[in-house]
């Protein structure tokens, strides 16, 4: 398995998503294990849960998850691992934008 998968630390991830030319902060607690990612978080729209997966191959590590707001809509996130960061695109229906997250604290520390 490529070294990049070791950068997927379970813990607090901080970052943003971009929409309509603006950046919106978001914070998540993510757990990576056995190819699955799960967690929860909060942003300006409210609280949400995260469920998805990650895959490592010769080209690096790809991640994908569904971010579901409590009692509301879901958003697809697809990205790649770049060091201790995940960068990619989110989409919902015909709308999409960039996102970036950085691991800021491992669970238990």
PDB file of N, CA and C in Angstrom:
ATOM      1  N   UNK A   1       0.855  -1.178   0.000  1.00  0.00           N
ATOM      2  CA  UNK A   1       0.000   0.000   0.000  1.00  0.00           C
ATOM      3  C   UNK A   1       0.897   1.236   0.000  1.00  0.00           C
ATOM      4  N   UNK A   2       0.585   2.259  -0.802  1.00  0.00           N
ATOM      5  CA  UNK A   2       1.415   3.447  -0.863  1.00  0.00           C
ATOM      6  C   UNK A   2       1.536   4.157   0.478  1.00  0.00           C
ATOM      7  N   UNK A   3       2.636   4.825   0.660  1.00  0.00           N
ATOM      8  CA  UNK A   3       2.920   5.571   1.886  1.00  0.00           C
ATOM      9  C   UNK A   3       1.833   6.602   2.197  1.00  0.00           C
ATOM     10  N   UNK A   4       1.213   7.194   1.180  1.00  0.00           N
ATOM     11  CA  UNK A   4       0.223   8.257   1.395  1.00  0.00           C
ATOM     12  C   UNK A   4      -0.923   7.819   2.288  1.00  0.00           C
ATOM     13  N   UNK A   5      -1.256   6.522   2.303  1.00  0.00           N
ATOM     14  CA  UNK A   5      -2.363   6.080   3.146  1.00  0.00           C
ATOM     15  C   UNK A   5      -2.066   6.316   4.617  1.00  0.00           C
ATOM     16  N   UNK A   6      -0.781   6.369   4.997  1.00  0.00           N
ATOM     17  CA  UNK A   6      -0.416   6.644   6.386  1.00  0.00           C
ATOM     18  C   UNK A   6      -0.756   8.071   6.793  1.00  0.00           C
ATOM     19  N   UNK A   7      -0.947   8.963   5.815  1.00  0.00           N
ATOM     20  CA  UNK A   7      -1.293  10.355   6.112  1.00  0.00           C
ATOM     21  C   UNK A   7      -2.771  10.527   6.455  1.00  0.00           C
ATOM     22  N   UNK A   8      -3.570   9.495   6.261  1.00  0.00           N
ATOM     23  CA  UNK A   8      -4.992   9.554   6.601  1.00  0.00           C
ATOM     24  C   UNK A   8      -5.156   9.245   8.081  1.00  0.00           C
ATOM     25  N   UNK A   9      -4.890  10.213   8.906  1.00  0.00           N
ATOM     26  CA  UNK A   9      -4.974  10.014  10.348  1.00  0.00           C
ATOM     27  C   UNK A   9      -6.401  10.241  10.829  1.00  0.00           C
ATOM     28  N   UNK A  10      -6.838   9.396  11.723  1.00  0.00           N
ATOM     29  CA  UNK A  10      -8.135   9.591  12.355  1.00  0.00           C
ATOM     30  C   UNK A  10      -7.998  10.726  13.347  1.00  0.00           C
ATOM     31  N   UNK A  11      -8.914  11.679  13.264  1.00  0.00           N
ATOM     32  CA  UNK A  11      -8.854  12.825  14.162  1.00  0.00           C
ATOM     33  C   UNK A  11      -9.625  14.004  13.614  1.00  0.00           C
ATOM     34  N   UNK A  12      -9.225  15.192  14.036  1.00  0.00           N
ATOM     35  CA  UNK A  12      -9.889  16.433  13.643  1.00  0.00           C
ATOM     36  C   UNK A  12      -9.257  16.951  12.352  1.00  0.00           C
ATOM     37  N   UNK A  13     -10.099  17.253  11.385  1.00  0.00           N
ATOM     38  CA  UNK A  13      -9.691  17.815  10.101  1.00  0.00           C
ATOM     39  C   UNK A  13     -10.373  19.162   9.944  1.00  0.00           C
ATOM     40  N   UNK A  14      -9.620  20.157   9.533  1.00  0.00           N
ATOM     41  CA  UNK A  14     -10.113  21.524   9.411  1.00  0.00           C
ATOM     42  C   UNK A  14      -9.902  21.990   7.977  1.00  0.00           C
ATOM     43  N   UNK A  15     -10.842  22.750   7.438  1.00  0.00           N
ATOM     44  CA  UNK A  15     -10.668  23.237   6.080  1.00  0.00           C
ATOM     45  C   UNK A  15     -11.834  24.076   5.615  1.00  0.00           C
ATOM     46  N   UNK A  16     -12.130  23.965   4.320  1.00  0.00           N
ATOM     47  CA  UNK A  16     -13.185  24.786   3.732  1.00  0.00           C
ATOM     48  C   UNK A  16     -13.753  24.104   2.491  1.00  0.00           C
ATOM     49  N   UNK A  17     -14.904  24.608   2.051  1.00  0.00           N
ATOM     50  CA  UNK A  17     -15.425  24.292   0.735  1.00  0.00           C
ATOM     51  C   UNK A  17     -15.720  25.611   0.048  1.00  0.00           C
ATOM     52  N   UNK A  18     -15.652  25.618  -1.275  1.00  0.00           N
ATOM     53  CA  UNK A  18     -15.866  26.833  -2.048  1.00  0.00           C
ATOM     54  C   UNK A  18     -17.189  26.757  -2.797  1.00  0.00           C
ATOM     55  N   UNK A  19     -17.925  27.873  -2.734  1.00  0.00           N
ATOM     56  CA  UNK A  19     -19.210  27.951  -3.431  1.00  0.00           C
ATOM     57  C   UNK A  19     -19.465  29.405  -3.792  1.00  0.00           C
ATOM     58  N   UNK A  20     -19.852  29.635  -5.040  1.00  0.00           N
ATOM     59  CA  UNK A  20     -20.183  30.981  -5.524  1.00  0.00           C
ATOM     60  C   UNK A  20     -19.065  31.989  -5.246  1.00  0.00           C
ATOM     61  N   UNK A  21     -17.816  31.552  -5.440  1.00  0.00           N
ATOM     62  CA  UNK A  21     -16.683  32.442  -5.274  1.00  0.00           C
ATOM     63  C   UNK A  21     -16.286  32.740  -3.837  1.00  0.00           C
ATOM     64  N   UNK A  22     -16.883  32.040  -2.882  1.00  0.00           N
ATOM     65  CA  UNK A  22     -16.567  32.254  -1.469  1.00  0.00           C
ATOM     66  C   UNK A  22     -16.084  30.959  -0.836  1.00  0.00           C
ATOM     67  N   UNK A  23     -15.286  31.099   0.222  1.00  0.00           N
ATOM     68  CA  UNK A  23     -14.841  29.952   1.012  1.00  0.00           C
ATOM     69  C   UNK A  23     -15.643  29.882   2.295  1.00  0.00           C
ATOM     70  N   UNK A  24     -16.106  28.687   2.618  1.00  0.00           N
ATOM     71  CA  UNK A  24     -16.871  28.465   3.834  1.00  0.00           C
ATOM     72  C   UNK A  24     -16.107  27.468   4.717  1.00  0.00           C
ATOM     73  N   UNK A  25     -15.821  27.833   5.973  1.00  0.00           N
ATOM     74  CA  UNK A  25     -15.067  26.933   6.843  1.00  0.00           C
ATOM     75  C   UNK A  25     -15.876  25.694   7.220  1.00  0.00           C
ATOM     76  N   UNK A  26     -15.166  24.595   7.443  1.00  0.00           N
ATOM     77  CA  UNK A  26     -15.795  23.384   7.945  1.00  0.00           C
ATOM     78  C   UNK A  26     -14.780  22.625   8.794  1.00  0.00           C
ATOM     79  N   UNK A  27     -15.294  21.939   9.792  1.00  0.00           N
ATOM     80  CA  UNK A  27     -14.458  21.142  10.688  1.00  0.00           C
ATOM     81  C   UNK A  27     -15.112  19.777  10.824  1.00  0.00           C
ATOM     82  N   UNK A  28     -14.275  18.722  10.746  1.00  0.00           N
ATOM     83  CA  UNK A  28     -14.784  17.353  10.809  1.00  0.00           C
ATOM     84  C   UNK A  28     -13.921  16.518  11.744  1.00  0.00           C
ATOM     85  N   UNK A  29     -14.538  15.553  12.378  1.00  0.00           N
ATOM     86  CA  UNK A  29     -13.809  14.492  13.065  1.00  0.00           C
ATOM     87  C   UNK A  29     -13.997  13.254  12.204  1.00  0.00           C
ATOM     88  N   UNK A  30     -12.892  12.758  11.645  1.00  0.00           N
ATOM     89  CA  UNK A  30     -12.942  11.627  10.722  1.00  0.00           C
ATOM     90  C   UNK A  30     -12.177  10.441  11.277  1.00  0.00           C
ATOM     91  N   UNK A  31     -12.698   9.243  11.006  1.00  0.00           N
ATOM     92  CA  UNK A  31     -12.021   8.009  11.383  1.00  0.00           C
ATOM     93  C   UNK A  31     -11.800   7.174  10.127  1.00  0.00           C
ATOM     94  N   UNK A  32     -10.539   6.820   9.880  1.00  0.00           N
ATOM     95  CA  UNK A  32     -10.153   6.011   8.732  1.00  0.00           C
ATOM     96  C   UNK A  32      -9.750   4.625   9.211  1.00  0.00           C
ATOM     97  N   UNK A  33     -10.385   3.579   8.686  1.00  0.00           N
ATOM     98  CA  UNK A  33     -10.041   2.206   9.066  1.00  0.00           C
ATOM     99  C   UNK A  33     -10.554   1.238   8.009  1.00  0.00           C
ATOM    100  N   UNK A  34      -9.693   0.311   7.605  1.00  0.00           N
ATOM    101  CA  UNK A  34     -10.085  -0.781   6.715  1.00  0.00           C
ATOM    102  C   UNK A  34     -10.773  -0.299   5.437  1.00  0.00           C
ATOM    103  N   UNK A  35     -10.298   0.804   4.870  1.00  0.00           N
ATOM    104  CA  UNK A  35     -10.853   1.312   3.625  1.00  0.00           C
ATOM    105  C   UNK A  35     -12.106   2.156   3.776  1.00  0.00           C
ATOM    106  N   UNK A  36     -12.570   2.355   5.008  1.00  0.00           N
ATOM    107  CA  UNK A  36     -13.774   3.157   5.247  1.00  0.00           C
ATOM    108  C   UNK A  36     -13.439   4.443   5.978  1.00  0.00           C
ATOM    109  N   UNK A  37     -14.225   5.472   5.713  1.00  0.00           N
ATOM    110  CA  UNK A  37     -14.116   6.734   6.444  1.00  0.00           C
ATOM    111  C   UNK A  37     -15.501   7.061   6.992  1.00  0.00           C
ATOM    112  N   UNK A  38     -15.537   7.447   8.264  1.00  0.00           N
ATOM    113  CA  UNK A  38     -16.788   7.844   8.928  1.00  0.00           C
ATOM    114  C   UNK A  38     -16.495   9.009   9.833  1.00  0.00           C
ATOM    115  N   UNK A  39     -17.511   9.810  10.086  1.00  0.00           N
ATOM    116  CA  UNK A  39     -17.301  10.921  10.995  1.00  0.00           C
ATOM    117  C   UNK A  39     -18.485  11.854  11.056  1.00  0.00           C
ATOM    118  N   UNK A  40     -18.213  13.020  11.617  1.00  0.00           N
ATOM    119  CA  UNK A  40     -19.229  14.058  11.722  1.00  0.00           C
ATOM    120  C   UNK A  40     -18.529  15.410  11.750  1.00  0.00           C
ATOM    121  N   UNK A  41     -19.331  16.446  11.648  1.00  0.00           N
ATOM    122  CA  UNK A  41     -18.740  17.775  11.648  1.00  0.00           C
ATOM    123  C   UNK A  41     -19.776  18.871  11.638  1.00  0.00           C
ATOM    124  N   UNK A  42     -19.268  20.086  11.407  1.00  0.00           N
ATOM    125  CA  UNK A  42     -20.129  21.259  11.397  1.00  0.00           C
ATOM    126  C   UNK A  42     -19.536  22.300  10.448  1.00  0.00           C
ATOM    127  N   UNK A  43     -20.426  23.040   9.800  1.00  0.00           N
ATOM    128  CA  UNK A  43     -20.035  24.183   8.992  1.00  0.00           C
ATOM    129  C   UNK A  43     -21.127  25.238   9.103  1.00  0.00           C
ATOM    130  N   UNK A  44     -21.077  26.266   8.277  1.00  0.00           N
ATOM    131  CA  UNK A  44     -22.057  27.355   8.366  1.00  0.00           C
ATOM    132  C   UNK A  44     -23.494  26.909   8.109  1.00  0.00           C
ATOM    133  N   UNK A  45     -23.669  25.763   7.437  1.00  0.00           N
ATOM    134  CA  UNK A  45     -25.015  25.265   7.149  1.00  0.00           C
ATOM    135  C   UNK A  45     -25.578  24.396   8.259  1.00  0.00           C
ATOM    136  N   UNK A  46     -24.708  23.869   9.127  1.00  0.00           N
ATOM    137  CA  UNK A  46     -25.184  23.052  10.235  1.00  0.00           C
ATOM    138  C   UNK A  46     -24.327  21.828  10.478  1.00  0.00           C
ATOM    139  N   UNK A  47     -24.893  20.898  11.245  1.00  0.00           N
ATOM    140  CA  UNK A  47     -24.199  19.652  11.587  1.00  0.00           C
ATOM    141  C   UNK A  47     -24.413  18.619  10.491  1.00  0.00           C
ATOM    142  N   UNK A  48     -23.444  17.717  10.342  1.00  0.00           N
ATOM    143  CA  UNK A  48     -23.541  16.701   9.309  1.00  0.00           C
ATOM    144  C   UNK A  48     -22.792  15.436   9.730  1.00  0.00           C
ATOM    145  N   UNK A  49     -23.080  14.346   9.026  1.00  0.00           N
ATOM    146  CA  UNK A  49     -22.335  13.104   9.181  1.00  0.00           C
ATOM    147  C   UNK A  49     -21.588  12.826   7.878  1.00  0.00           C
ATOM    148  N   UNK A  50     -20.571  11.980   7.968  1.00  0.00           N
ATOM    149  CA  UNK A  50     -19.747  11.620   6.818  1.00  0.00           C
ATOM    150  C   UNK A  50     -19.636  10.102   6.771  1.00  0.00           C
ATOM    151  N   UNK A  51     -19.869   9.506   5.580  1.00  0.00           N
ATOM    152  CA  UNK A  51     -19.672   8.077   5.377  1.00  0.00           C
ATOM    153  C   UNK A  51     -19.126   7.864   3.982  1.00  0.00           C
ATOM    154  N   UNK A  52     -18.033   7.087   3.888  1.00  0.00           N
ATOM    155  CA  UNK A  52     -17.451   6.839   2.579  1.00  0.00           C
ATOM    156  C   UNK A  52     -16.326   5.841   2.636  1.00  0.00           C
ATOM    157  N   UNK A  53     -15.387   5.979   1.684  1.00  0.00           N
ATOM    158  CA  UNK A  53     -14.277   5.029   1.600  1.00  0.00           C
ATOM    159  C   UNK A  53     -13.041   5.702   1.039  1.00  0.00           C
ATOM    160  N   UNK A  54     -11.914   5.000   1.187  1.00  0.00           N
ATOM    161  CA  UNK A  54     -10.663   5.444   0.580  1.00  0.00           C
ATOM    162  C   UNK A  54      -9.989   4.241  -0.053  1.00  0.00           C
ATOM    163  N   UNK A  55      -9.199   4.514  -1.095  1.00  0.00           N
ATOM    164  CA  UNK A  55      -8.500   3.454  -1.807  1.00  0.00           C
ATOM    165  C   UNK A  55      -7.091   3.910  -2.139  1.00  0.00           C
ATOM    166  N   UNK A  56      -6.137   3.049  -1.869  1.00  0.00           N
ATOM    167  CA  UNK A  56      -4.739   3.320  -2.189  1.00  0.00           C
ATOM    168  C   UNK A  56      -4.317   2.456  -3.366  1.00  0.00           C
ATOM    169  N   UNK A  57      -3.614   3.077  -4.317  1.00  0.00           N
ATOM    170  CA  UNK A  57      -3.021   2.341  -5.425  1.00  0.00           C
ATOM    171  C   UNK A  57      -1.729   3.040  -5.820  1.00  0.00           C
ATOM    172  N   UNK A  58      -1.126   2.610  -6.916  1.00  0.00           N
ATOM    173  CA  UNK A  58       0.151   3.179  -7.327  1.00  0.00           C
ATOM    174  C   UNK A  58       0.072   4.681  -7.578  1.00  0.00           C
ATOM    175  N   UNK A  59      -1.091   5.179  -7.943  1.00  0.00           N
ATOM    176  CA  UNK A  59      -1.273   6.600  -8.229  1.00  0.00           C
ATOM    177  C   UNK A  59      -1.493   7.457  -6.998  1.00  0.00           C
ATOM    178  N   UNK A  60      -1.594   6.844  -5.815  1.00  0.00           N
ATOM    179  CA  UNK A  60      -1.836   7.598  -4.591  1.00  0.00           C
ATOM    180  C   UNK A  60      -3.057   7.079  -3.860  1.00  0.00           C
ATOM    181  N   UNK A  61      -3.649   7.951  -3.064  1.00  0.00           N
ATOM    182  CA  UNK A  61      -4.826   7.582  -2.286  1.00  0.00           C
ATOM    183  C   UNK A  61      -5.988   8.483  -2.691  1.00  0.00           C
ATOM    184  N   UNK A  62      -7.083   7.849  -3.048  1.00  0.00           N
ATOM    185  CA  UNK A  62      -8.311   8.560  -3.400  1.00  0.00           C
ATOM    186  C   UNK A  62      -9.331   8.362  -2.288  1.00  0.00           C
ATOM    187  N   UNK A  63     -10.096   9.407  -2.001  1.00  0.00           N
ATOM    188  CA  UNK A  63     -11.132   9.328  -0.978  1.00  0.00           C
ATOM    189  C   UNK A  63     -12.456   9.809  -1.564  1.00  0.00           C
ATOM    190  N   UNK A  64     -13.527   9.278  -1.027  1.00  0.00           N
ATOM    191  CA  UNK A  64     -14.855   9.714  -1.421  1.00  0.00           C
ATOM    192  C   UNK A  64     -15.813   9.486  -0.278  1.00  0.00           C
ATOM    193  N   UNK A  65     -16.715  10.453  -0.065  1.00  0.00           N
ATOM    194  CA  UNK A  65     -17.701  10.281   0.984  1.00  0.00           C
ATOM    195  C   UNK A  65     -18.948  11.088   0.676  1.00  0.00           C
ATOM    196  N   UNK A  66     -19.991  10.740   1.387  1.00  0.00           N
ATOM    197  CA  UNK A  66     -21.248  11.494   1.343  1.00  0.00           C
ATOM    198  C   UNK A  66     -21.355  12.262   2.647  1.00  0.00           C
ATOM    199  N   UNK A  67     -21.525  13.558   2.540  1.00  0.00           N
ATOM    200  CA  UNK A  67     -21.715  14.458   3.689  1.00  0.00           C
ATOM    201  C   UNK A  67     -23.216  14.735   3.756  1.00  0.00           C
ATOM    202  N   UNK A  68     -23.857  14.296   4.846  1.00  0.00           N
ATOM    203  CA  UNK A  68     -25.306  14.426   4.970  1.00  0.00           C
ATOM    204  C   UNK A  68     -25.655  15.347   6.132  1.00  0.00           C
ATOM    205  N   UNK A  69     -26.344  16.434   5.809  1.00  0.00           N
ATOM    206  CA  UNK A  69     -26.797  17.375   6.833  1.00  0.00           C
ATOM    207  C   UNK A  69     -28.020  16.812   7.537  1.00  0.00           C
ATOM    208  N   UNK A  70     -28.080  16.995   8.839  1.00  0.00           N
ATOM    209  CA  UNK A  70     -29.190  16.477   9.632  1.00  0.00           C
ATOM    210  C   UNK A  70     -30.518  17.007   9.105  1.00  0.00           C
ATOM    211  N   UNK A  71     -31.374  16.098   8.673  1.00  0.00           N
ATOM    212  CA  UNK A  71     -32.701  16.459   8.198  1.00  0.00           C
ATOM    213  C   UNK A  71     -32.715  17.221   6.891  1.00  0.00           C
ATOM    214  N   UNK A  72     -31.627  17.177   6.118  1.00  0.00           N
ATOM    215  CA  UNK A  72     -31.566  17.964   4.885  1.00  0.00           C
ATOM    216  C   UNK A  72     -30.865  17.172   3.772  1.00  0.00           C
ATOM    217  N   UNK A  73     -30.137  17.864   2.932  1.00  0.00           N
ATOM    218  CA  UNK A  73     -29.540  17.292   1.733  1.00  0.00           C
ATOM    219  C   UNK A  73     -28.187  16.607   1.989  1.00  0.00           C
ATOM    220  N   UNK A  74     -27.722  15.881   0.967  1.00  0.00           N
ATOM    221  CA  UNK A  74     -26.425  15.210   0.993  1.00  0.00           C
ATOM    222  C   UNK A  74     -25.542  15.754  -0.122  1.00  0.00           C
ATOM    223  N   UNK A  75     -24.227  15.704   0.110  1.00  0.00           N
ATOM    224  CA  UNK A  75     -23.249  16.235  -0.833  1.00  0.00           C
ATOM    225  C   UNK A  75     -22.168  15.178  -1.064  1.00  0.00           C
ATOM    226  N   UNK A  76     -21.796  14.944  -2.333  1.00  0.00           N
ATOM    227  CA  UNK A  76     -20.740  14.007  -2.680  1.00  0.00           C
ATOM    228  C   UNK A  76     -19.393  14.729  -2.657  1.00  0.00           C
ATOM    229  N   UNK A  77     -18.413  14.162  -1.965  1.00  0.00           N
ATOM    230  CA  UNK A  77     -17.042  14.682  -1.917  1.00  0.00           C
ATOM    231  C   UNK A  77     -16.109  13.637  -2.518  1.00  0.00           C
ATOM    232  N   UNK A  78     -15.268  14.040  -3.488  1.00  0.00           N
ATOM    233  CA  UNK A  78     -14.265  13.175  -4.084  1.00  0.00           C
ATOM    234  C   UNK A  78     -12.933  13.909  -4.069  1.00  0.00           C
ATOM    235  N   UNK A  79     -11.884  13.255  -3.567  1.00  0.00           N
ATOM    236  CA  UNK A  79     -10.600  13.935  -3.488  1.00  0.00           C
ATOM    237  C   UNK A  79      -9.427  12.994  -3.473  1.00  0.00           C
ATOM    238  N   UNK A  80      -8.246  13.582  -3.355  1.00  0.00           N
ATOM    239  CA  UNK A  80      -7.003  12.835  -3.276  1.00  0.00           C
ATOM    240  C   UNK A  80      -6.202  13.323  -2.073  1.00  0.00           C
ATOM    241  N   UNK A  81      -5.376  12.431  -1.555  1.00  0.00           N
ATOM    242  CA  UNK A  81      -4.536  12.753  -0.409  1.00  0.00           C
ATOM    243  C   UNK A  81      -3.259  13.411  -0.915  1.00  0.00           C
ATOM    244  N   UNK A  82      -2.924  14.551  -0.315  1.00  0.00           N
ATOM    245  CA  UNK A  82      -1.694  15.277  -0.628  1.00  0.00           C
ATOM    246  C   UNK A  82      -1.011  15.572   0.698  1.00  0.00           C
ATOM    247  N   UNK A  83      -0.102  14.701   1.118  1.00  0.00           N
ATOM    248  CA  UNK A  83       0.509  14.835   2.444  1.00  0.00           C
ATOM    249  C   UNK A  83      -0.554  14.576   3.498  1.00  0.00           C
ATOM    250  N   UNK A  84      -0.682  15.497   4.465  1.00  0.00           N
ATOM    251  CA  UNK A  84      -1.725  15.355   5.493  1.00  0.00           C
ATOM    252  C   UNK A  84      -2.944  16.207   5.153  1.00  0.00           C
ATOM    253  N   UNK A  85      -3.185  16.374   3.845  1.00  0.00           N
ATOM    254  CA  UNK A  85      -4.337  17.140   3.371  1.00  0.00           C
ATOM    255  C   UNK A  85      -5.129  16.304   2.368  1.00  0.00           C
ATOM    256  N   UNK A  86      -6.401  16.629   2.240  1.00  0.00           N
ATOM    257  CA  UNK A  86      -7.257  16.058   1.203  1.00  0.00           C
ATOM    258  C   UNK A  86      -7.814  17.230   0.415  1.00  0.00           C
ATOM    259  N   UNK A  87      -7.662  17.157  -0.898  1.00  0.00           N
ATOM    260  CA  UNK A  87      -8.170  18.204  -1.789  1.00  0.00           C
ATOM    261  C   UNK A  87      -9.004  17.543  -2.876  1.00  0.00           C
ATOM    262  N   UNK A  88     -10.065  18.246  -3.279  1.00  0.00           N
ATOM    263  CA  UNK A  88     -10.897  17.688  -4.328  1.00  0.00           C
ATOM    264  C   UNK A  88     -12.073  18.571  -4.640  1.00  0.00           C
ATOM    265  N   UNK A  89     -13.170  17.912  -5.070  1.00  0.00           N
ATOM    266  CA  UNK A  89     -14.382  18.613  -5.478  1.00  0.00           C
ATOM    267  C   UNK A  89     -15.591  18.011  -4.771  1.00  0.00           C
ATOM    268  N   UNK A  90     -16.536  18.853  -4.462  1.00  0.00           N
ATOM    269  CA  UNK A  90     -17.825  18.416  -3.934  1.00  0.00           C
ATOM    270  C   UNK A  90     -18.847  18.653  -5.033  1.00  0.00           C
ATOM    271  N   UNK A  91     -19.961  17.923  -4.980  1.00  0.00           N
ATOM    272  CA  UNK A  91     -21.039  18.160  -5.942  1.00  0.00           C
ATOM    273  C   UNK A  91     -22.381  17.774  -5.345  1.00  0.00           C
ATOM    274  N   UNK A  92     -23.368  18.513  -5.778  1.00  0.00           N
ATOM    275  CA  UNK A  92     -24.767  18.236  -5.434  1.00  0.00           C
ATOM    276  C   UNK A  92     -25.594  18.683  -6.638  1.00  0.00           C
ATOM    277  N   UNK A  93     -26.291  17.763  -7.246  1.00  0.00           N
ATOM    278  CA  UNK A  93     -27.016  18.026  -8.487  1.00  0.00           C
ATOM    279  C   UNK A  93     -26.044  18.625  -9.512  1.00  0.00           C
ATOM    280  N   UNK A  94     -26.358  19.778 -10.095  1.00  0.00           N
ATOM    281  CA  UNK A  94     -25.506  20.390 -11.120  1.00  0.00           C
ATOM    282  C   UNK A  94     -24.527  21.404 -10.532  1.00  0.00           C
ATOM    283  N   UNK A  95     -24.468  21.519  -9.214  1.00  0.00           N
ATOM    284  CA  UNK A  95     -23.593  22.490  -8.557  1.00  0.00           C
ATOM    285  C   UNK A  95     -22.373  21.770  -7.996  1.00  0.00           C
ATOM    286  N   UNK A  96     -21.195  22.401  -8.114  1.00  0.00           N
ATOM    287  CA  UNK A  96     -19.989  21.804  -7.551  1.00  0.00           C
ATOM    288  C   UNK A  96     -18.979  22.888  -7.208  1.00  0.00           C
ATOM    289  N   UNK A  97     -17.948  22.491  -6.485  1.00  0.00           N
ATOM    290  CA  UNK A  97     -16.887  23.414  -6.112  1.00  0.00           C
ATOM    291  C   UNK A  97     -15.733  22.655  -5.497  1.00  0.00           C
ATOM    292  N   UNK A  98     -14.685  23.377  -5.189  1.00  0.00           N
ATOM    293  CA  UNK A  98     -13.489  22.769  -4.596  1.00  0.00           C
ATOM    294  C   UNK A  98     -13.637  22.668  -3.082  1.00  0.00           C
ATOM    295  N   UNK A  99     -12.829  21.775  -2.493  1.00  0.00           N
ATOM    296  CA  UNK A  99     -12.717  21.714  -1.044  1.00  0.00           C
ATOM    297  C   UNK A  99     -11.289  21.348  -0.681  1.00  0.00           C
ATOM    298  N   UNK A 100     -10.908  21.659   0.539  1.00  0.00           N
ATOM    299  CA  UNK A 100      -9.601  21.277   1.068  1.00  0.00           C
ATOM    300  C   UNK A 100      -9.735  21.058   2.561  1.00  0.00           C
ATOM    301  N   UNK A 101      -9.093  20.005   3.060  1.00  0.00           N
ATOM    302  CA  UNK A 101      -9.086  19.688   4.481  1.00  0.00           C
ATOM    303  C   UNK A 101      -7.672  19.338   4.910  1.00  0.00           C
ATOM    304  N   UNK A 102      -7.322  19.692   6.128  1.00  0.00           N
ATOM    305  CA  UNK A 102      -5.997  19.421   6.684  1.00  0.00           C
ATOM    306  C   UNK A 102      -6.167  18.725   8.031  1.00  0.00           C
ATOM    307  N   UNK A 103      -5.408  17.658   8.261  1.00  0.00           N
ATOM    308  CA  UNK A 103      -5.423  16.993   9.568  1.00  0.00           C
ATOM    309  C   UNK A 103      -4.776  17.924  10.573  1.00  0.00           C
ATOM    310  N   UNK A 104      -5.502  18.243  11.653  1.00  0.00           N
ATOM    311  CA  UNK A 104      -4.961  19.174  12.656  1.00  0.00           C
ATOM    312  C   UNK A 104      -4.705  18.516  14.007  1.00  0.00           C
ATOM    313  N   UNK A 105      -5.369  17.387  14.273  1.00  0.00           N
ATOM    314  CA  UNK A 105      -5.148  16.698  15.546  1.00  0.00           C
ATOM    315  C   UNK A 105      -5.584  15.253  15.428  1.00  0.00           C
ATOM    316  N   UNK A 106      -4.707  14.333  15.819  1.00  0.00           N
ATOM    317  CA  UNK A 106      -5.053  12.924  15.797  1.00  0.00           C
ATOM    318  C   UNK A 106      -5.929  12.583  16.997  1.00  0.00           C
ATOM    319  N   UNK A 107      -6.796  11.580  16.830  1.00  0.00           N
ATOM    320  CA  UNK A 107      -7.627  11.122  17.936  1.00  0.00           C
ATOM    321  C   UNK A 107      -6.715  10.664  19.080  1.00  0.00           C
ATOM    322  N   UNK A 108      -7.075  11.004  20.302  1.00  0.00           N
ATOM    323  CA  UNK A 108      -6.314  10.590  21.461  1.00  0.00           C
ATOM    324  C   UNK A 108      -5.171  11.521  21.822  1.00  0.00           C
ATOM    325  N   UNK A 109      -5.011  12.618  21.067  1.00  0.00           N
ATOM    326  CA  UNK A 109      -3.933  13.562  21.408  1.00  0.00           C
ATOM    327  C   UNK A 109      -4.499  14.902  21.772  1.00  0.00           C
TER     328      UNK A 109
END
